[in-house]
XYZ file of C-alpha atoms in Angstrom:
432
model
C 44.428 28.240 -58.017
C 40.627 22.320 -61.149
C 42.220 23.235 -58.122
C 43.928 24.758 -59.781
C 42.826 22.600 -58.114
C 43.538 26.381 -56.825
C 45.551 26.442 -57.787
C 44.192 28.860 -57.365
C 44.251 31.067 -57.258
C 42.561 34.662 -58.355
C 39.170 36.285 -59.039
C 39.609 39.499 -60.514
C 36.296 41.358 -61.019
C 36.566 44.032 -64.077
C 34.091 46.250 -62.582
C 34.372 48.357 -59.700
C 32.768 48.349 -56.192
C 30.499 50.988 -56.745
C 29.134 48.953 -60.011
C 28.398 46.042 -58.099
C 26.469 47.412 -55.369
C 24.336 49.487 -57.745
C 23.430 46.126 -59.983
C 23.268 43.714 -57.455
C 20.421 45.159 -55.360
C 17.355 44.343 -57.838
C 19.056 41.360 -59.287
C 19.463 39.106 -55.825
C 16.777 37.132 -56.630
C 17.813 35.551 -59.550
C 20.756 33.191 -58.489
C 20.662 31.534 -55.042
C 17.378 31.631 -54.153
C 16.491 27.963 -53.164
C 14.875 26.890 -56.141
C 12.176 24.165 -55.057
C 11.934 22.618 -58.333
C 9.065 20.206 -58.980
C 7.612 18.037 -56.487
C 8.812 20.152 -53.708
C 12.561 19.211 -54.470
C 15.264 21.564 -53.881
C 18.307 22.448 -56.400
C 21.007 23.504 -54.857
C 23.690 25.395 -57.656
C 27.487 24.464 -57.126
C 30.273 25.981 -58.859
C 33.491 24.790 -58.879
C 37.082 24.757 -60.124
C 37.489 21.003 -59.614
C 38.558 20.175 -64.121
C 41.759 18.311 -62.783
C 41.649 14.789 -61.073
C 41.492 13.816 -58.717
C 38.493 16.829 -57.585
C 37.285 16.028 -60.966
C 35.869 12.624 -60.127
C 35.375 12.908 -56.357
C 33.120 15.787 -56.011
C 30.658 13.871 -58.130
C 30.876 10.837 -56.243
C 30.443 13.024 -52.977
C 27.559 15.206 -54.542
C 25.424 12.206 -55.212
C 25.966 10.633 -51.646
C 24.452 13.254 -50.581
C 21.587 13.195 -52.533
C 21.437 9.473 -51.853
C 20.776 10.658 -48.411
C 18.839 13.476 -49.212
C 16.028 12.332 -51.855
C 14.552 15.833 -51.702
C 17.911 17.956 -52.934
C 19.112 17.989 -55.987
C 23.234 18.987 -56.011
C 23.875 20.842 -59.604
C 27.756 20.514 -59.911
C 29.677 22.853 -62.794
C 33.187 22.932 -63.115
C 35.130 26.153 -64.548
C 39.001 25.970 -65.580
C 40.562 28.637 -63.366
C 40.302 31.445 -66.035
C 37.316 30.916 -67.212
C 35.614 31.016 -63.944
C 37.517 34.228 -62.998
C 35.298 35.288 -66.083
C 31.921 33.501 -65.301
C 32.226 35.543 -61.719
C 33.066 38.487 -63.312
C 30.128 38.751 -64.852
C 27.965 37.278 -61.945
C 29.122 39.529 -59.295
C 28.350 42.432 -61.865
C 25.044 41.472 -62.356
C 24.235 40.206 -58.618
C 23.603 36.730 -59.622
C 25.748 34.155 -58.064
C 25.396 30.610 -57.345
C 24.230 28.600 -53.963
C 27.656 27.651 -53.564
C 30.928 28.969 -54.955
C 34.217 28.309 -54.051
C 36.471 31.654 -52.731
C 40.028 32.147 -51.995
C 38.821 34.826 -49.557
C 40.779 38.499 -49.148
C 39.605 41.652 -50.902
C 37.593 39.651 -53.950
C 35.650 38.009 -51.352
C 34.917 41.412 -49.339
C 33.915 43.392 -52.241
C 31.642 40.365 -52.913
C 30.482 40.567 -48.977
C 29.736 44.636 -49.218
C 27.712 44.041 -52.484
C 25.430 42.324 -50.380
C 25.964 38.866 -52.154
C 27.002 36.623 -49.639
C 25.940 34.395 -46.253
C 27.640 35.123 -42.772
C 28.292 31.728 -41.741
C 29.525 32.971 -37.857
C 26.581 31.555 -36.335
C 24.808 29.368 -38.676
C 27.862 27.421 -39.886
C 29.325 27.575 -36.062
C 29.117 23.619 -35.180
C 31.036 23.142 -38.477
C 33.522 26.215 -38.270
C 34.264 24.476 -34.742
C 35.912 21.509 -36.454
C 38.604 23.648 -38.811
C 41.678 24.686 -37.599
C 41.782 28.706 -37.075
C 44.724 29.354 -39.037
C 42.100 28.017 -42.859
C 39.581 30.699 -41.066
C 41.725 33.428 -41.457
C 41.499 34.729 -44.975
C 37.030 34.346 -44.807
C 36.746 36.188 -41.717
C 36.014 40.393 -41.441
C 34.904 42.680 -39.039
C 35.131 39.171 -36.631
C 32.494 37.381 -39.056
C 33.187 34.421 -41.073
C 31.858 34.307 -44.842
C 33.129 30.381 -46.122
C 33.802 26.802 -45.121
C 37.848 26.520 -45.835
C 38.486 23.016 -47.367
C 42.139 23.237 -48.354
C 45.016 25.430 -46.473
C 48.617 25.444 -47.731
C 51.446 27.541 -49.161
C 53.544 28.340 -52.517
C 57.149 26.219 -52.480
C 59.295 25.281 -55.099
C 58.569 21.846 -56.553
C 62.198 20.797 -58.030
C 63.179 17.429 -59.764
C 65.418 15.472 -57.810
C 66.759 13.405 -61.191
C 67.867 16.844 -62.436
C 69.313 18.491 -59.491
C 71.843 15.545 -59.672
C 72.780 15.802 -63.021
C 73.405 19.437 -62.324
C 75.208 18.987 -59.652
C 73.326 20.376 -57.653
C 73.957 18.502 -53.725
C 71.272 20.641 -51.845
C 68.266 22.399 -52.083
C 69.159 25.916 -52.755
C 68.530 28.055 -48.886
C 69.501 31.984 -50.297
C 67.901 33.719 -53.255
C 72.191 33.773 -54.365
C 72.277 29.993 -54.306
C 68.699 29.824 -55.980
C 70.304 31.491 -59.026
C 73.805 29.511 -59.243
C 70.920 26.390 -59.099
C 69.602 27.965 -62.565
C 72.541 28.274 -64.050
C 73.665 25.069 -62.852
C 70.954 23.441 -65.021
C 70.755 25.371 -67.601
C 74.774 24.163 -68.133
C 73.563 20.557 -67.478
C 70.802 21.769 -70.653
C 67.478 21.562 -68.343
C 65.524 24.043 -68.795
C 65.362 25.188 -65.140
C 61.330 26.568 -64.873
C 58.449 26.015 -65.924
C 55.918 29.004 -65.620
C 52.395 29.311 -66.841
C 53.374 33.225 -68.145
C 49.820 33.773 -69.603
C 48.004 33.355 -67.223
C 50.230 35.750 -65.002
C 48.892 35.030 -61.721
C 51.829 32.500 -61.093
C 54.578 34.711 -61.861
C 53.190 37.385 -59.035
C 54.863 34.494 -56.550
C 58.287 35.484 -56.884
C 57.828 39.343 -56.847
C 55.284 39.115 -53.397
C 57.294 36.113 -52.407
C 61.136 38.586 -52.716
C 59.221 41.195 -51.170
C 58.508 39.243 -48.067
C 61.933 37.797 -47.695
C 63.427 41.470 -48.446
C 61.444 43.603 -45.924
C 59.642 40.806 -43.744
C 56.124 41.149 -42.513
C 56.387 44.428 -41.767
C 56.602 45.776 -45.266
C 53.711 43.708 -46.314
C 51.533 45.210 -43.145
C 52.766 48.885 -44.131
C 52.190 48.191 -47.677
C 48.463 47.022 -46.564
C 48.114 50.268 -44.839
C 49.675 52.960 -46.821
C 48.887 51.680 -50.092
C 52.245 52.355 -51.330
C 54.616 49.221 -53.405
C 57.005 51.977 -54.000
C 58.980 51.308 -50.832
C 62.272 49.448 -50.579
C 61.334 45.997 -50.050
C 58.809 45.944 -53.424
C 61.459 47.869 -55.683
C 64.498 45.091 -54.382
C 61.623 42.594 -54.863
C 61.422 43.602 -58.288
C 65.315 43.696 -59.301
C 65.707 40.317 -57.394
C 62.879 39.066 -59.648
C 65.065 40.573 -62.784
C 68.171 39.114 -62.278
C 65.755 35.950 -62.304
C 64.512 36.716 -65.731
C 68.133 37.960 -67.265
C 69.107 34.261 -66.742
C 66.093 33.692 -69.064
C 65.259 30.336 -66.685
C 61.516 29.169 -68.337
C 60.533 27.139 -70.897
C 60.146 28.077 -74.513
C 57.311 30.052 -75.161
C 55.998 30.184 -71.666
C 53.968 33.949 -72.285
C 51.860 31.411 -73.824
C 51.734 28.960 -71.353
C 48.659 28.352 -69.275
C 49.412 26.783 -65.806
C 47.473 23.900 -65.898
C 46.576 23.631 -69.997
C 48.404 20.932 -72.492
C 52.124 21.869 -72.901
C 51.708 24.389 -69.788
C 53.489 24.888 -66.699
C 52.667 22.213 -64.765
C 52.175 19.754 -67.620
C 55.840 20.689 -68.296
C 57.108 19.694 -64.636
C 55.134 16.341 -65.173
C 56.704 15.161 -68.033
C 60.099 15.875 -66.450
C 61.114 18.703 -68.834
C 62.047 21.035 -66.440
C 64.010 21.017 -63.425
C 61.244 22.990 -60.899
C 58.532 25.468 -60.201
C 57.156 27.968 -57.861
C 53.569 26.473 -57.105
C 50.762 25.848 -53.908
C 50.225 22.609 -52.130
C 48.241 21.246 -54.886
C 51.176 20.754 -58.008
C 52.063 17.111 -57.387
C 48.363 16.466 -58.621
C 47.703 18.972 -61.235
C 51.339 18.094 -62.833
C 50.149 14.006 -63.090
C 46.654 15.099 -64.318
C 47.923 17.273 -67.085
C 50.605 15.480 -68.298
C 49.352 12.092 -67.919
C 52.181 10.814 -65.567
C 53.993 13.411 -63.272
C 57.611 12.139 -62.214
C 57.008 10.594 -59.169
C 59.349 9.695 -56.430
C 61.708 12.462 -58.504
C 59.825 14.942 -57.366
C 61.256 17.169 -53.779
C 60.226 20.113 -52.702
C 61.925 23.023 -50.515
C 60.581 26.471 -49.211
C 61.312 29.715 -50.847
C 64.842 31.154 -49.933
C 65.869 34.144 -47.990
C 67.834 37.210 -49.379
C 71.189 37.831 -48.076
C 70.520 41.407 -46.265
C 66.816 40.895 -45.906
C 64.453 40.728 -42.975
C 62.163 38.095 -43.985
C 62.795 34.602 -42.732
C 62.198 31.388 -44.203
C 59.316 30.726 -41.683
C 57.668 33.261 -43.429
C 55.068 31.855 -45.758
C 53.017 32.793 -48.535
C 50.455 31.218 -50.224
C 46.343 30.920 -49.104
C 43.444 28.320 -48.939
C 40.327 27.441 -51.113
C 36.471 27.673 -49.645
C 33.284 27.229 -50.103
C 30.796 30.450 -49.758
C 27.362 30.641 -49.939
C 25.163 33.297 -51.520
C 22.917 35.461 -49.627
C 19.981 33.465 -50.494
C 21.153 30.548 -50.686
C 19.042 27.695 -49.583
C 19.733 25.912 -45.801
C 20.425 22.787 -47.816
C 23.420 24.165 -49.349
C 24.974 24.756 -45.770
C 23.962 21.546 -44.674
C 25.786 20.178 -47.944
C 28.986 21.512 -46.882
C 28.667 20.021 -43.554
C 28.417 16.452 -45.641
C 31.421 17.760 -47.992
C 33.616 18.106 -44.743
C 32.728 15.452 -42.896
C 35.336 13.753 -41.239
C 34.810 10.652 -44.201
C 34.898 13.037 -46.896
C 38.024 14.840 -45.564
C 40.069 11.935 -44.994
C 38.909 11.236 -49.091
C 39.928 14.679 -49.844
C 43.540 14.763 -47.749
C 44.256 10.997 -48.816
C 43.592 11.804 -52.749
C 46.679 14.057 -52.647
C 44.855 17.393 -53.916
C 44.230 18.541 -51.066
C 45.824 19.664 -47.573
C 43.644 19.133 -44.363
C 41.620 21.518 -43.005
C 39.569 19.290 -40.388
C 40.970 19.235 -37.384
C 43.285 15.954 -36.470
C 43.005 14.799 -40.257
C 46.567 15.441 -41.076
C 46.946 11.934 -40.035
C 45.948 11.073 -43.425
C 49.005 13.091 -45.107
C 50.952 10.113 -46.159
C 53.337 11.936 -48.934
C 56.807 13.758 -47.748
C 56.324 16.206 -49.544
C 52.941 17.345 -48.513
C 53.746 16.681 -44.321
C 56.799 19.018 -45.304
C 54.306 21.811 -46.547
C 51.924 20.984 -43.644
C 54.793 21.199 -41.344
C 56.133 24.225 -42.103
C 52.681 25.828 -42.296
C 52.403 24.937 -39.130
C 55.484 26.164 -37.964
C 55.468 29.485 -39.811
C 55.977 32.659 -38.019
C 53.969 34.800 -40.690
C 51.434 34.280 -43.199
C 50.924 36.395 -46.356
C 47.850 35.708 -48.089
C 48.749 36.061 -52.289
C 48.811 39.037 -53.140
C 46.233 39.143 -55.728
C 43.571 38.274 -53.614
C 44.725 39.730 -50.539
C 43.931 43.574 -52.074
C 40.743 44.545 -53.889
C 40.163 43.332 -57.539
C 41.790 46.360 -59.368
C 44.878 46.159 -57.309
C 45.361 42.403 -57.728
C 44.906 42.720 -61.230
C 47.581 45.645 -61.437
C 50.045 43.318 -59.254
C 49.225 40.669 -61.557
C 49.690 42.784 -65.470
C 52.471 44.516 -63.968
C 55.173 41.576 -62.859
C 53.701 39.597 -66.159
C 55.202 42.923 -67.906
C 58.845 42.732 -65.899
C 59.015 39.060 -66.730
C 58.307 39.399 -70.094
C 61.336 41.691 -70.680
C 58.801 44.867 -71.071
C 58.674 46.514 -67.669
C 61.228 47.829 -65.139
C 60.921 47.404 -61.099
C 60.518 50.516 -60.428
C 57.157 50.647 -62.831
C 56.101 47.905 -61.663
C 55.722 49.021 -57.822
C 54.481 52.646 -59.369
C 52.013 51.293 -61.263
C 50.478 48.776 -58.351
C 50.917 51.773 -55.935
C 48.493 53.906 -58.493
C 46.050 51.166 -58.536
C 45.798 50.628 -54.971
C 45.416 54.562 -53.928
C 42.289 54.783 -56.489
C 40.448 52.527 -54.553
């Protein structure tokens, strides 16, 4: 969703399909056109999420090895907090312009991107690099059996708990059913921690628990059907959804966390940092974005375990959720901006990446450089999962991800029901 450093997570266009492909046709040009500068130099335009350390330092450092190497290129690096590059693409996608390189979390953003006519097929160009990623980061870049980014980060959402606070609840193991997730909150809300921490504002991380209930309610089959039909009105989304209010009657988060941005001062993961609350529901990168923003994070206190079942339902706990970060290049993008990304994910420059603890590997044999338990747990049950649900609000087109998103920010906020909120993400997604 920095990464967040993905975190992540979501790039919601406001306009629709049809008003991209009408603006971007005479506007290609502009952006990502190889710009040869003076002197026959070439400038090759890089946007980013990487605000948090520690992306924030090393993509510099990497960007200017390569131009060490490369006299001739010029890398020109910008960095976007999360929501305001959801906004900067917005408006690029809109108007056709968009950068060399971007990064993508892939699903139905990046294919409305791909049938504007705005980005590279990498299949056959990028080939000699795609060989050296593991399939499984491929997965959410690839359509119609083409591939449209370089992954270079693959994980899943988990709860990140406080060890030093589970004991003074009393709390002896991580909690395995959703029944035993919610005698945890109380637990520590009797032991006076506040038992979340959620960044409500910026809503994306709240559409976890809803997509995350649904899958352990009604499996991977009710996310498939839901992908086909269109329709959140079944079953699994509507338990999702009550599931996700008993949650919020327990009123778990921190004060004033519908202000809260996820990775801002005083925000969700700033929160879990300073040790003021006792977990949250966040991707493979929160151990670094909770020590970046609150100056510390809690160190060796910090655990994590996998999202429980439901008592009843047909989702396991092998059953993951969550999604990876790329790289995708524009349409006319420049063949130094591929050749860039084979530098960026080189197998020195991954190791930096994996060993940095923002990121989760990608390369192929460089999870040897996972030295953190809690990251070789995510990695491990990754690779171990029997299904894999990209989030939500990517996964669907723009509109529909937004809906998801508005819609559970509503039920969590005390202003919507579960039964509006899989009407009103059903509406969205049959007006596409």
């Amino acid at each position: 969703m920095g990464i967040p450093p993905l975190s992540r997570r979501s790039l919601l266009t406001a306009v629709s399909a049809g008003a991209v492909l009408a603006a971007a046709a005479p506007l290609l040009a502009a952006c990502g056109d190889g710009d040869s500068g003076s002197g026959g130099k070439v400038t090759v335009e890089w946007m980013d999420i990487a605000t948090t350390e520690p992306s924030k330092s090393l993509y510099p450092q990497i960007a200017k090895a390569y131009e060490a190497a490369h006299p001739n290129v010029r890398i020109k690096l910008t960095n976007l907090e999360n929501e305001a590059y959801k906004s900067k693409m917005t408006a690029l996608v809109a108007s056709g312009k968009l950068p060399d390189v971007f990064v993508t979390w892939g699903g139905g953003v990046l294919k409305q991107q791909i049938d504007a006519g705005l980005v590279k097929d990498l299949t056959s160009d990028g080939a000699s690099l795609l060989g050296t990623i593991t399939p499984v980061s491929q997965k959410a870049y690839q359509f119609d059996g083409k591939t449209y980014a370089i992954p270079y980060d693959m994980g899943m959402v988990g709860f990140w708990y406080n060890k030093r606070h589970f004991t003074k609840a009393g709390i002896k193991d991580t909690p395995k059913t959703w029944a035993e997730f919610l005698d945890a909150v109380r637990k520590l809300k009797g032991a006076g921690v506040t038992p979340i921490a959620l960044g409500g504002k910026d809503k994306w991380p709240g559409h976890y628990y809803w997509s995350y209930l649904a899958m352990r309610v009604g499996g991977m089959p009710a996310m498939e059907q839901a992908a086909k039909s269109n329709d959140f009105t079944t079953p699994a989304f509507v338990q999702a959804g009550r599931h996700l209010k008993e949650l919020v009657d327990l009123q778990p988060f921190q004060s004033g966390f519908q202000n809260a941005n996820y990775d801002a001062p005083g925000g969700q993961a700033a929160t879990m940092g300073a040790g003021k609350a006792g977990m949250e529901l966040m991707g493979q990168w929160a151990p670094s974005v909770e020590k970046d923003a609150s100056g510390k994070g809690i160190g060796d206190d910090l655990g994590w375990f996998p999202f429980p079942t439901v008592d009843g339902g047909q989702g396991t706990v092998t059953d993951v959720f969550g999604g990876g970060n790329g790289h995708s290049l524009s349409k006319n993008a420049p063949k130094e901006a591929l050749d860039f990304l084979r530098f960026l994910m080189n197998d020195e420059n991954e190791r930096k990446l994996v060993s940095s603890g923002a990121f989760m590997p990608v390369v192929k044999g460089a999870e040897s450089a996972l030295d953190d338990p809690n990251r070789k747990q995510v990695a491990q049950a990754l690779d171990g999962s029997s299904g894999f649900q990209l989030y939500l609000d990517q996964a669907f087109p723009p509109a529909v991800g937004q809906q998801v998103n508005d819609s559970v920010a509503a039920l969590v906020g005390g202003k919507g029901t579960p039964e509006e909120v899989a009407q009103q993400v059903t509406k969205a997604a049959k007006s596409q």
